[in-house]
Tab-separated table of C-alpha atoms and ligand atoms in Angstrom:
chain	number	residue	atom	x	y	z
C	1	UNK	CA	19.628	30.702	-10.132
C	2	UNK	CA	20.178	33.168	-7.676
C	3	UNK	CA	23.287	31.282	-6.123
C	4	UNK	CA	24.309	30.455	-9.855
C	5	UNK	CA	24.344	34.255	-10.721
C	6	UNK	CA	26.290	35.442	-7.691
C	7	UNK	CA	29.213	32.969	-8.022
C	8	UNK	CA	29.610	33.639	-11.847
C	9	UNK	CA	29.400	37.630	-10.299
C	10	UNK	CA	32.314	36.822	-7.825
C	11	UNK	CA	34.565	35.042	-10.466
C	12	UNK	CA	34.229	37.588	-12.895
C	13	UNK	CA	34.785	40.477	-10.308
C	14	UNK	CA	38.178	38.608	-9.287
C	15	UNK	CA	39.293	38.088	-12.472
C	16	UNK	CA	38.560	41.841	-12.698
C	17	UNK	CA	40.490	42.254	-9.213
C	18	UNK	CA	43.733	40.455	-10.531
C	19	UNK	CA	43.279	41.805	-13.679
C	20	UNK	CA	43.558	44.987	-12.138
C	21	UNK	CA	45.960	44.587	-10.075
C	22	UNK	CA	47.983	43.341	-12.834
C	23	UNK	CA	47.943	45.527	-15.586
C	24	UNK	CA	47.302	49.122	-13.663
C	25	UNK	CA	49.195	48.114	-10.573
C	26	UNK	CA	45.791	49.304	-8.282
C	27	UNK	CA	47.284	48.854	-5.054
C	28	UNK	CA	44.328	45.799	-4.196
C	29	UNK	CA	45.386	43.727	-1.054
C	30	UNK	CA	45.675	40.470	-2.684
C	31	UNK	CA	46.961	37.163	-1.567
C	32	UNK	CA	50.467	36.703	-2.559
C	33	UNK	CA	51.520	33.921	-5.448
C	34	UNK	CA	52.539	30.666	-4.504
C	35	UNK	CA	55.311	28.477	-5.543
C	36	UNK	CA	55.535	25.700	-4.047
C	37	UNK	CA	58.768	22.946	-4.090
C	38	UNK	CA	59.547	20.227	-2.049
C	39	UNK	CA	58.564	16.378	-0.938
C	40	UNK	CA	55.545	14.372	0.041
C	41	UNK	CA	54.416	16.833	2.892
C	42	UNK	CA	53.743	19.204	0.281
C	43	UNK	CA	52.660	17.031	-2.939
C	44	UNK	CA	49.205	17.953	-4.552
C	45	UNK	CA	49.814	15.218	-6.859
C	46	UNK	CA	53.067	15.598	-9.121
C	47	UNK	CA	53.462	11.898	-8.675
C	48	UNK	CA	50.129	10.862	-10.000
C	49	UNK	CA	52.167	11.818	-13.556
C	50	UNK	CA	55.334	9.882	-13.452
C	51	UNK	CA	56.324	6.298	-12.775
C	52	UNK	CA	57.213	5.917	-8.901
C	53	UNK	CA	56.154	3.895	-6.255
C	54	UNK	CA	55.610	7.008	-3.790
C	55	UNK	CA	51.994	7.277	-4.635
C	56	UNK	CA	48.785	8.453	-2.938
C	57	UNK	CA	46.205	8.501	-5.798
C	58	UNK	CA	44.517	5.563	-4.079
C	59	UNK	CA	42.580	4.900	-1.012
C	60	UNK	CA	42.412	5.185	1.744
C	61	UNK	CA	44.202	8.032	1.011
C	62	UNK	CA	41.475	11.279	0.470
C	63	UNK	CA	39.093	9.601	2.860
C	64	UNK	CA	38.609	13.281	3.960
C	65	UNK	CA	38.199	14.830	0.954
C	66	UNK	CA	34.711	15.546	-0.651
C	67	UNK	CA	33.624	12.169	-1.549
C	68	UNK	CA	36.705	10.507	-0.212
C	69	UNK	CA	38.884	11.452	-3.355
C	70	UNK	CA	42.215	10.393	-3.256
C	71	UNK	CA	43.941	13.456	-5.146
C	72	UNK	CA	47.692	11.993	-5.051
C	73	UNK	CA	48.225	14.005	-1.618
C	74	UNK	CA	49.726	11.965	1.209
C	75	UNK	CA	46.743	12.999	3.942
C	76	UNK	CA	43.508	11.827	4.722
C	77	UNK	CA	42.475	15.131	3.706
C	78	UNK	CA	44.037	18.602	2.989
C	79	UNK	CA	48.027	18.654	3.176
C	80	UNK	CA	50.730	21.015	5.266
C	81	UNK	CA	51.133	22.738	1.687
C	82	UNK	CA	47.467	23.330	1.600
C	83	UNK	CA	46.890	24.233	5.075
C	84	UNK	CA	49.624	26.859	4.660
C	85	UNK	CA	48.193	28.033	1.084
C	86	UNK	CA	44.298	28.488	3.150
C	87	UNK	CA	46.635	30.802	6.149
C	88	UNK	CA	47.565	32.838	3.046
C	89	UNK	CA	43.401	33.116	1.808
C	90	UNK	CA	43.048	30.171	-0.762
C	91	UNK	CA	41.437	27.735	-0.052
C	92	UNK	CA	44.031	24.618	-1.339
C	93	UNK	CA	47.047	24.479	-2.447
C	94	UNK	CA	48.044	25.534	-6.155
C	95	UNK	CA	48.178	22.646	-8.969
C	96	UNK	CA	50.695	20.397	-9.400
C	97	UNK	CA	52.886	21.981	-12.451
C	98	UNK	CA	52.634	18.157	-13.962
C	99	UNK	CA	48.409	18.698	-14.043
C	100	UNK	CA	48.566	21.788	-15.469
C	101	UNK	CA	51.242	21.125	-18.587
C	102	UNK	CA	49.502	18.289	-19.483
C	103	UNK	CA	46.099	20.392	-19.952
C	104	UNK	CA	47.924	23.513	-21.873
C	105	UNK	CA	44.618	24.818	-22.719
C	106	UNK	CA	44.142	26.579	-18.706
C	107	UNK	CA	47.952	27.019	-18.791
C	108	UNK	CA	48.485	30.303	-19.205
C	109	UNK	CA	45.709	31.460	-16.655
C	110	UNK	CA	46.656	28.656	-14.243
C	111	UNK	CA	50.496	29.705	-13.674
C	112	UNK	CA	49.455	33.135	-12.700
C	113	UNK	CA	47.853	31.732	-9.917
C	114	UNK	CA	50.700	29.452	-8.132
C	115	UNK	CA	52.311	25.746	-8.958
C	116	UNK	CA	52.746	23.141	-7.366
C	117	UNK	CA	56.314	21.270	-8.310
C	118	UNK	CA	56.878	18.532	-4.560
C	119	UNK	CA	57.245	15.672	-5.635
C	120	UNK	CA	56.428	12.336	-2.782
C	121	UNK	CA	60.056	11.000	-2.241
C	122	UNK	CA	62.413	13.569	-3.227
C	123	UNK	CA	64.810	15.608	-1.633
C	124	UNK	CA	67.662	17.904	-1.904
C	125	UNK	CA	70.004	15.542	-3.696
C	126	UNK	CA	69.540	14.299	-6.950
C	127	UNK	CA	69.663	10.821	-6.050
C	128	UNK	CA	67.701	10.898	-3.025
C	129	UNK	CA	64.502	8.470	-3.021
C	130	UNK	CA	65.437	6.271	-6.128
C	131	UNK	CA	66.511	3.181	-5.078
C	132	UNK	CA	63.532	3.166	-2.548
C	133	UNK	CA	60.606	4.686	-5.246
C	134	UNK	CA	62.393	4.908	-8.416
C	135	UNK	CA	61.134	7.752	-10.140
C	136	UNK	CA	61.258	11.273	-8.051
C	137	UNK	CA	61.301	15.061	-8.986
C	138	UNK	CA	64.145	16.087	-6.949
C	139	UNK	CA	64.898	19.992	-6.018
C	140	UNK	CA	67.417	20.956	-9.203
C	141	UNK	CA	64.451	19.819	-11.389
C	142	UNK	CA	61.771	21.110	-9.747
C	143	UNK	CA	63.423	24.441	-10.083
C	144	UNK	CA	64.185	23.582	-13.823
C	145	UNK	CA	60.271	23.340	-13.962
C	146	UNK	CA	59.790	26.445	-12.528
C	147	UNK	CA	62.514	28.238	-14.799
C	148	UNK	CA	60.282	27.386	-17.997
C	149	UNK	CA	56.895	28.417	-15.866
C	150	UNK	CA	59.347	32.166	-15.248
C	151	UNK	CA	59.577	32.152	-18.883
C	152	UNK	CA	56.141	31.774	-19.246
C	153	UNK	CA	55.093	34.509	-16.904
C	154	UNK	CA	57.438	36.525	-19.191
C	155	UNK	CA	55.539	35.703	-22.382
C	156	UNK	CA	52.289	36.801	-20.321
C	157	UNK	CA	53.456	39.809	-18.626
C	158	UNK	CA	56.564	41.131	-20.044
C	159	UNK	CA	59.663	41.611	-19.023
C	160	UNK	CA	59.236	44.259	-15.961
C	161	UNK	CA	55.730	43.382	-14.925
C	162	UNK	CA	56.816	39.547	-15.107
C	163	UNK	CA	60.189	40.232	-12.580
C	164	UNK	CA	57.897	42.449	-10.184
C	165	UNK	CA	54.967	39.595	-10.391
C	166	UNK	CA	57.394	36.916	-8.950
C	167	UNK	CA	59.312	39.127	-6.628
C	168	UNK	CA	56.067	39.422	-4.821
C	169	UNK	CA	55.107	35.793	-4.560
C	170	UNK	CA	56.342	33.597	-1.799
C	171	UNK	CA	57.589	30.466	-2.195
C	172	UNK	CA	57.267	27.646	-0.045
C	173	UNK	CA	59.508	24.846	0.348
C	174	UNK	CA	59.868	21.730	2.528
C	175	UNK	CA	62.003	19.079	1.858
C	176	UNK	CA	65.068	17.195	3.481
C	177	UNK	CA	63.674	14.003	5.514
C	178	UNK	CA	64.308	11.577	2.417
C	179	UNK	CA	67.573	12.815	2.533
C	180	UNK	CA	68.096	12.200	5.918
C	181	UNK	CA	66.053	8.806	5.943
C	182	UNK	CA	68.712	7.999	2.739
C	183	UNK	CA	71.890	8.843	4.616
C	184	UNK	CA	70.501	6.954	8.030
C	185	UNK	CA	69.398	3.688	5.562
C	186	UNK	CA	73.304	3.733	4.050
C	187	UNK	CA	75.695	1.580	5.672
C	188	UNK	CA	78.687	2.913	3.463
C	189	UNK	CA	77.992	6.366	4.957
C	190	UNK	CA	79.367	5.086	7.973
C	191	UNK	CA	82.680	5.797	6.002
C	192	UNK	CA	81.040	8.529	4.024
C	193	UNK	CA	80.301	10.647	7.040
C	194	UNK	CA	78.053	13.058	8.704
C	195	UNK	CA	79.626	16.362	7.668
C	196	UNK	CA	80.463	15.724	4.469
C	197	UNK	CA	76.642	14.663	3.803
C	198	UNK	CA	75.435	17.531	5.437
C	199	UNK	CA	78.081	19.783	3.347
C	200	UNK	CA	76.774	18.148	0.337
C	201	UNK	CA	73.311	18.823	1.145
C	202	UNK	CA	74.184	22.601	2.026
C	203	UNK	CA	75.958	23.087	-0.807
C	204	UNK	CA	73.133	21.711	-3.052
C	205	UNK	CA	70.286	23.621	-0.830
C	206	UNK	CA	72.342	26.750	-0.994
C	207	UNK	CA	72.612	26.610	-5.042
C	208	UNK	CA	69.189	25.929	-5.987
C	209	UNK	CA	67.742	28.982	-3.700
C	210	UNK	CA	69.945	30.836	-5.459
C	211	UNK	CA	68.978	29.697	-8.572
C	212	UNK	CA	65.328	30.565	-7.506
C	213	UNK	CA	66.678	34.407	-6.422
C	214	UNK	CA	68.062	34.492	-9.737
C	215	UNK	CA	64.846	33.774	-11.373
C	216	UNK	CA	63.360	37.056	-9.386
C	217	UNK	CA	62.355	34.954	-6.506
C	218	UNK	CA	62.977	37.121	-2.606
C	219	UNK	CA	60.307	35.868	-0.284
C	220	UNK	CA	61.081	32.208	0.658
C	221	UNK	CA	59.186	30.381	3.596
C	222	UNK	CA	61.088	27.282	4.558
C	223	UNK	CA	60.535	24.094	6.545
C	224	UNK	CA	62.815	22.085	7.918
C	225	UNK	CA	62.454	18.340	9.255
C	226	UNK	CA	60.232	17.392	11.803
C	227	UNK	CA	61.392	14.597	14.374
C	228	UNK	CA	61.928	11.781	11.680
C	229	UNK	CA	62.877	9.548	14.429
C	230	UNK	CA	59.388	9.694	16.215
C	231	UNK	CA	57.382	8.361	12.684
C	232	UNK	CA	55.337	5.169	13.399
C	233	UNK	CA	57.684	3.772	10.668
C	234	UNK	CA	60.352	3.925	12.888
C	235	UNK	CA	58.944	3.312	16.253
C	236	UNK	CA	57.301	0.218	15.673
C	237	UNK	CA	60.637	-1.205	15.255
C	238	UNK	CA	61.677	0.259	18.656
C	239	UNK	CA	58.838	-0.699	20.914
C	240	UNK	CA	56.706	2.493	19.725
C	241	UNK	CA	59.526	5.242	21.321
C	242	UNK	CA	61.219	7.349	19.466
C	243	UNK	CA	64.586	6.691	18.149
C	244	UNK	CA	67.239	9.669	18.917
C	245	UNK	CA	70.114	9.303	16.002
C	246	UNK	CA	67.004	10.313	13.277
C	247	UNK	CA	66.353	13.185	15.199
C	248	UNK	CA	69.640	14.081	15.908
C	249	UNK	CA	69.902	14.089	12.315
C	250	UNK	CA	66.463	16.507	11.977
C	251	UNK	CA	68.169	18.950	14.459
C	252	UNK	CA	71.510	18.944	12.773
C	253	UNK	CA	69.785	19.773	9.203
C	254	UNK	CA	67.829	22.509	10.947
C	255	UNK	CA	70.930	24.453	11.684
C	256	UNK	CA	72.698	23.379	8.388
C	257	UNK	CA	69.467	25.207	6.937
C	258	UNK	CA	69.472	28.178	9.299
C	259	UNK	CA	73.036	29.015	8.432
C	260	UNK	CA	72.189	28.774	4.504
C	261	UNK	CA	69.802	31.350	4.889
C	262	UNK	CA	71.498	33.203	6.720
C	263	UNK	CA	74.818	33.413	3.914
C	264	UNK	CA	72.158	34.064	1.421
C	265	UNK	CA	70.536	37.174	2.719
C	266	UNK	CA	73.958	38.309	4.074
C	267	UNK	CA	74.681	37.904	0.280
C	268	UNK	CA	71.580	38.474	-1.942
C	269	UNK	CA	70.021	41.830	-1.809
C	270	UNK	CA	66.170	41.583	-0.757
C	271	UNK	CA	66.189	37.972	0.042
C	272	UNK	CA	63.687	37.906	2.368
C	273	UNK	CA	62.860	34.276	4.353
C	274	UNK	CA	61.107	32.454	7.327
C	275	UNK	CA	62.134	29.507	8.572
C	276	UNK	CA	60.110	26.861	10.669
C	277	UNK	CA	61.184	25.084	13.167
C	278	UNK	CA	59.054	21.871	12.543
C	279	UNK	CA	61.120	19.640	14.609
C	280	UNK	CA	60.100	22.210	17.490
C	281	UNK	CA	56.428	22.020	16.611
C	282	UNK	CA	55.780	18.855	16.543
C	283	UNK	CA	58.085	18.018	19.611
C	284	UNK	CA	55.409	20.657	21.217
C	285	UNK	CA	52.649	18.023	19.642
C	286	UNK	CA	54.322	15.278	21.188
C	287	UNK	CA	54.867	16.346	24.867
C	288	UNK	CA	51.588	17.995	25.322
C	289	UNK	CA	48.778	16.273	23.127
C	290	UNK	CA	46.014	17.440	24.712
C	291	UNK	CA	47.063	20.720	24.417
C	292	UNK	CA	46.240	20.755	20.934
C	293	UNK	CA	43.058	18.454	20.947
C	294	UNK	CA	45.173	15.459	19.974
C	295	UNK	CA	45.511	11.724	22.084
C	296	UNK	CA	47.449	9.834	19.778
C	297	UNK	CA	50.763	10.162	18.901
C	298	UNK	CA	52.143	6.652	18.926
C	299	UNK	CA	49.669	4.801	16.394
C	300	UNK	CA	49.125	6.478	12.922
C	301	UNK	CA	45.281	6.253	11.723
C	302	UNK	CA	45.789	4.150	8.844
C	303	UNK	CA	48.386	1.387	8.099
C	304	UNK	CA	49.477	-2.112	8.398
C	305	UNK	CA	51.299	-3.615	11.673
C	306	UNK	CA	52.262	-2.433	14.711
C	307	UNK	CA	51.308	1.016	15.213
C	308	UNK	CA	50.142	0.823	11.940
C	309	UNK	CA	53.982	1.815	11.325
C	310	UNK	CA	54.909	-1.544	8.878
C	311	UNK	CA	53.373	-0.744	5.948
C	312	UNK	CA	51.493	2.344	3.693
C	313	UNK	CA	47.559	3.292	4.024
C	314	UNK	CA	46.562	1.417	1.114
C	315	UNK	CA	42.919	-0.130	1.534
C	316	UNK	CA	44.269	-2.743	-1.873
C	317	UNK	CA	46.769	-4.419	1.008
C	318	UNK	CA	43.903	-4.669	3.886
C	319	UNK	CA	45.480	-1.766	6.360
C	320	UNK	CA	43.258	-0.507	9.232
C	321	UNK	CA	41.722	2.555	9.337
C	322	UNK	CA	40.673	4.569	12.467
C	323	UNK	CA	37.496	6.553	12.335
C	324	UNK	CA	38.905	9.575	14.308
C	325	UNK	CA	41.292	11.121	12.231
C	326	UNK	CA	41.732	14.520	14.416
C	327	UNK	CA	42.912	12.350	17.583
C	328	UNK	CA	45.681	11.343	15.435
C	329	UNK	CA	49.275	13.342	14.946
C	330	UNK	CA	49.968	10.391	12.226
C	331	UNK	CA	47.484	9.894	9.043
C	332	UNK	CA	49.891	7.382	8.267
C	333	UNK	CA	53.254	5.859	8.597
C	334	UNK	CA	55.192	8.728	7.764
C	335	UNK	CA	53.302	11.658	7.216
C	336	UNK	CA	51.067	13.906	9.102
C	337	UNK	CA	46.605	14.165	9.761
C	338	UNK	CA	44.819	16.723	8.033
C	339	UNK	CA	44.371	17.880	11.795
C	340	UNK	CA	48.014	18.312	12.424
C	341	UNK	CA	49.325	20.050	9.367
C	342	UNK	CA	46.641	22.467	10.077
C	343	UNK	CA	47.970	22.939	13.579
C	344	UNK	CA	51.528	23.340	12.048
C	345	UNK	CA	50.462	25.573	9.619
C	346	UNK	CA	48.739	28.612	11.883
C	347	UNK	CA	51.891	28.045	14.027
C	348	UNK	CA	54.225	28.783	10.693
C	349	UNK	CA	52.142	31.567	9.810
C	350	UNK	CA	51.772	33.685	13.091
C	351	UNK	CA	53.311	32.193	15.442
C	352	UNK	CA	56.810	33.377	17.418
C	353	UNK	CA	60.460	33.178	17.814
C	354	UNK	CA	60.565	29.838	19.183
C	355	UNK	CA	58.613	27.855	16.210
C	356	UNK	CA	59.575	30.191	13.189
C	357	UNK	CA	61.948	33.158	12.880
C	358	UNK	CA	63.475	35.614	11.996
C	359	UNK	CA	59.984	36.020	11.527
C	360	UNK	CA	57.046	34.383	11.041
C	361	UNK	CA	55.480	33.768	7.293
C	362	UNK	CA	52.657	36.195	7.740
C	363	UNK	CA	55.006	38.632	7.632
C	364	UNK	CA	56.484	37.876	4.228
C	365	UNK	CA	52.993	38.333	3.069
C	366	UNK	CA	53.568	42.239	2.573
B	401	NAG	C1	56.161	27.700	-21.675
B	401	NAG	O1	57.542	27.685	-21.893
B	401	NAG	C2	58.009	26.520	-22.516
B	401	NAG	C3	59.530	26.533	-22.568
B	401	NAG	O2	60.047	27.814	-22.392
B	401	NAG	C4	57.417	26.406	-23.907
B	401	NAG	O3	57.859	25.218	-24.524
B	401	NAG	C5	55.908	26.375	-23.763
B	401	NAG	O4	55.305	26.349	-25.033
B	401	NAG	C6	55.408	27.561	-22.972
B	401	NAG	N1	54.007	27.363	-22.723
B	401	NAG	C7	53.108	28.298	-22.947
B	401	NAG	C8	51.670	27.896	-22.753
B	401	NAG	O5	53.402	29.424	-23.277
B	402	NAG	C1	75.237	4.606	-0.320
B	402	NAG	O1	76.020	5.768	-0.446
B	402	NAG	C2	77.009	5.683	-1.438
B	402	NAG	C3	77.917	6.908	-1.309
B	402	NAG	O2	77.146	8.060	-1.104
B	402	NAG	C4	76.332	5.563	-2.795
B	402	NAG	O3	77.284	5.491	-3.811
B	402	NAG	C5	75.456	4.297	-2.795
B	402	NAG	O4	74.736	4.234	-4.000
B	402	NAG	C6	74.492	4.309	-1.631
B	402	NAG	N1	73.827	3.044	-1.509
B	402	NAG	C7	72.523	2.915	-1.314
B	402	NAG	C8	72.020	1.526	-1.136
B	402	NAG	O5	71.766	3.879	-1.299
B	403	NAG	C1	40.630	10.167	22.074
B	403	NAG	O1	39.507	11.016	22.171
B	403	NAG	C2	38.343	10.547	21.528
B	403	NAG	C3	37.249	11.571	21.683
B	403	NAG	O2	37.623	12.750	21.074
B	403	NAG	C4	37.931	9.209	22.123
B	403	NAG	O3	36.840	8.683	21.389
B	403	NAG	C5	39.093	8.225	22.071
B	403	NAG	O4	38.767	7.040	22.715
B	403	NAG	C6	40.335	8.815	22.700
B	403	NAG	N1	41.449	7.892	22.518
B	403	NAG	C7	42.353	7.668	23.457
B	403	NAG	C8	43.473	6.774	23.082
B	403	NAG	O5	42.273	8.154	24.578
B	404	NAG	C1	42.732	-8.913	2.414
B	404	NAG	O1	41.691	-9.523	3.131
B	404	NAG	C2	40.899	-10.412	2.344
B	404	NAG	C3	39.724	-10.893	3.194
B	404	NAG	O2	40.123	-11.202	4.494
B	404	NAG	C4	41.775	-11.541	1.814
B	404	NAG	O3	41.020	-12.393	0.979
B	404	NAG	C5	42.925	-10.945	0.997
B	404	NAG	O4	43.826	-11.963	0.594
B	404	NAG	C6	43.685	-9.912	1.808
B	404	NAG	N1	44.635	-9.222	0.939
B	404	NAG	C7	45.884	-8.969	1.295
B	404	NAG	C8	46.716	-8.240	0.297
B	404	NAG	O5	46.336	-9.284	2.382
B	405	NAG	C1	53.558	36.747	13.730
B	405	NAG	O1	52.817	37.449	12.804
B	405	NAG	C2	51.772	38.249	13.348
B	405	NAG	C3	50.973	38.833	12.210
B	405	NAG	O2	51.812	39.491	11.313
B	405	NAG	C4	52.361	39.315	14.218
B	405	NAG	O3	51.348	40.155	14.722
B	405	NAG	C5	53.066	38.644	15.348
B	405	NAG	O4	53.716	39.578	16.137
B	405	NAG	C6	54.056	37.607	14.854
B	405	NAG	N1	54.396	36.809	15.991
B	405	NAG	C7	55.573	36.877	16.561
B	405	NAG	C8	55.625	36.252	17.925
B	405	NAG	O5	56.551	37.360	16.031
């Protein structure tokens, strides 16, 4: 009774606190908003809703999370989108904006709290993951999604409270391997060629944060690709080592990134961003394991094949599954451990020049 009583007295004196905050503008230290866009390393779940074959709503996917639920993220447990939303003092990521239109009834409340748009497969271009898992929520539309959620804030808020709600909320993005993987998978891009993709994917990148800064978004913390070519999907091809063009490719799109920003806050008044260097920090992973608790980087924990790199973690198609998931850099054959993104994610949000910069995403929280 006791415990009952002072959990209903903490939700009611936070809703009190943002309700506050809110309508008075108290000056209350309160965690910032969170929008979050991008691919599977930050999907809570958008594609539980929509007819794709990128899909982690089944185990052994979860096997971390309280009874070993698999929520649609592509972990054994808590995601780099999560890990990052519990730096900024929640304790998970938002809800996928999918979740919460279909139950309208929390809608309202929900938005006011951060979405969720990544979608597992997408990336910056339109086209990116379809042939491979058919249905995707690239960028352009996950920032259509977010234009109707702006609208909503509006109806909640009002005009002025509504701008100066979302210019205070940080939004999180991390997206671009699919659209790297795409380009390295297509043999007429031989012809096509690298600068004209990466133009393409610039120009693209470029025009939907600016159609996010027109919405009233100015605090953007960005990831950019990790070492693509060091994925258990692509070792176990090449003897388990890592296979340079891919990460070539994840260095080039770094700077392609870093010089987008940096045109859009010469440009845009207030735009305000951090961007990580993931290919750095997991390059630190994988020269010095041990550093960082870890002793394998080869195998991922769950899969099919060698290195567990041939096929997904789906328990339905008999792949293995390790029992010590925090050893492991790989959960699976593309994407992170719980353990790693939670490394990442204290490096993105305090530490230096060298892993995230111009400055780290602590300080965007301010
Ligand atoms: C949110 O906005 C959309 C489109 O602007 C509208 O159709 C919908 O009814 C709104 N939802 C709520 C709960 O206000
Ligand atoms: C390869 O790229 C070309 C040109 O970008 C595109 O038209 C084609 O659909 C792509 N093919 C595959 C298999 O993705
Ligand atoms: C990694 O460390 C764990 C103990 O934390 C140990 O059980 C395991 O055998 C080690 N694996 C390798 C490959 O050294
Ligand atoms: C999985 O293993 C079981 C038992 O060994 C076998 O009957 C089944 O055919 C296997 N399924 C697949 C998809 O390989
Ligand atoms: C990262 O953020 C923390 C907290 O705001 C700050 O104290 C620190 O100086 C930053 N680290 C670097 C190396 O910039």
């Amino acid at each position: 009774m006791a415990k009952f009583a002072s959990i209903f007295f903490f939700f009611t004196l936070s809703l009190a606190m943002r309700d506050m905050y809110v309508a008075n503008e108290v000056k209350v230290k309160v965690v910032p908003t969170l929008f979050i866009f991008g691919d599977s390393t930050f999907d809570v779940g958008t594609n539980n809703f929509i007819n794709t074959l990128a899909k982690a709503n089944v185990p052994f996917y979860g096997v971390d999370f309280p009874y070993s639920i698999p929520t649609g993220r592509f972990s054994n447990g808590l995601n780099t989108a999560d890990q990052i939303a519990k730096q900024f003092g929640y304790q998970k990521s938002p809800l996928p904006f999918l979740a919460l239109e279909k139950f309208q009834n929390g809608f309202k409340k929900s938005i006011l709290n951060g979405v969720n748009f990544a979608s597992g497969g997408s990336g910056i271009l339109r086209q990116t993951g379809q042939k491979q898992w058919q249905e995707v929520v690239f960028l352009e539309k996950q920032v259509e999604q977010f234009a109707q959620v702006r609208g909503n804030i509006t109806q909640i808020l009002g005009p002025s409270k509504a701008a100066k709600f979302v210019s205070k909320a940080v939004f999180l993005i991390s997206t671009g391997s699919n659209d790297l993987f795409d380009f390295a998978s297509n043999d007429s891009n031989i012809h096509f060629g690298l600068e004209e993709y990466f133009s393409l994917l610039q120009l693209n990148y470029f025009s939907q944060l600016r159609n996010l800064y027109e919405l009233g978004a100015r605090k953007f913390g960005i990831l950019s690709v990790a070492p693509i070519g060091c994925c258990p999907a692509v070792t176990f091809a090449n003897g388990g080592n890592c296979v340079k063009p891919l990460n070539d490719l994840a260095i080039v799109f770094y700077k392609a990134t870093q010089a987008v920003l940096q045109k859009l806050s010469s440009e845009l008044e207030d735009f305000e961003y951090s961007l990580a260097n993931t290919f750095a920090m997991t390059s630190a992973l994988l020269n010095s394991p041990s550093t960082f608790g870890l002793n394998e980087t080869k195998s991922a924990c769950c899969g099919i094949g060698k290195f567990n790199g041939e096929g997904p973690c789906l328990k339905a198609l008999n792949a293995s599954l390790c029992s010590n998931r925090d050893d492991h850099l790989f959960w699976d054959w593309f994407h992170p451990t719980e353990k790693a993104s939670e490394l990442a994610a204290a490096t993105i949000f305090t530490g230096g020049k060298e892993f995230v910069s111009p400055k780290n995403f602590s300080q965007l929280n301010c």
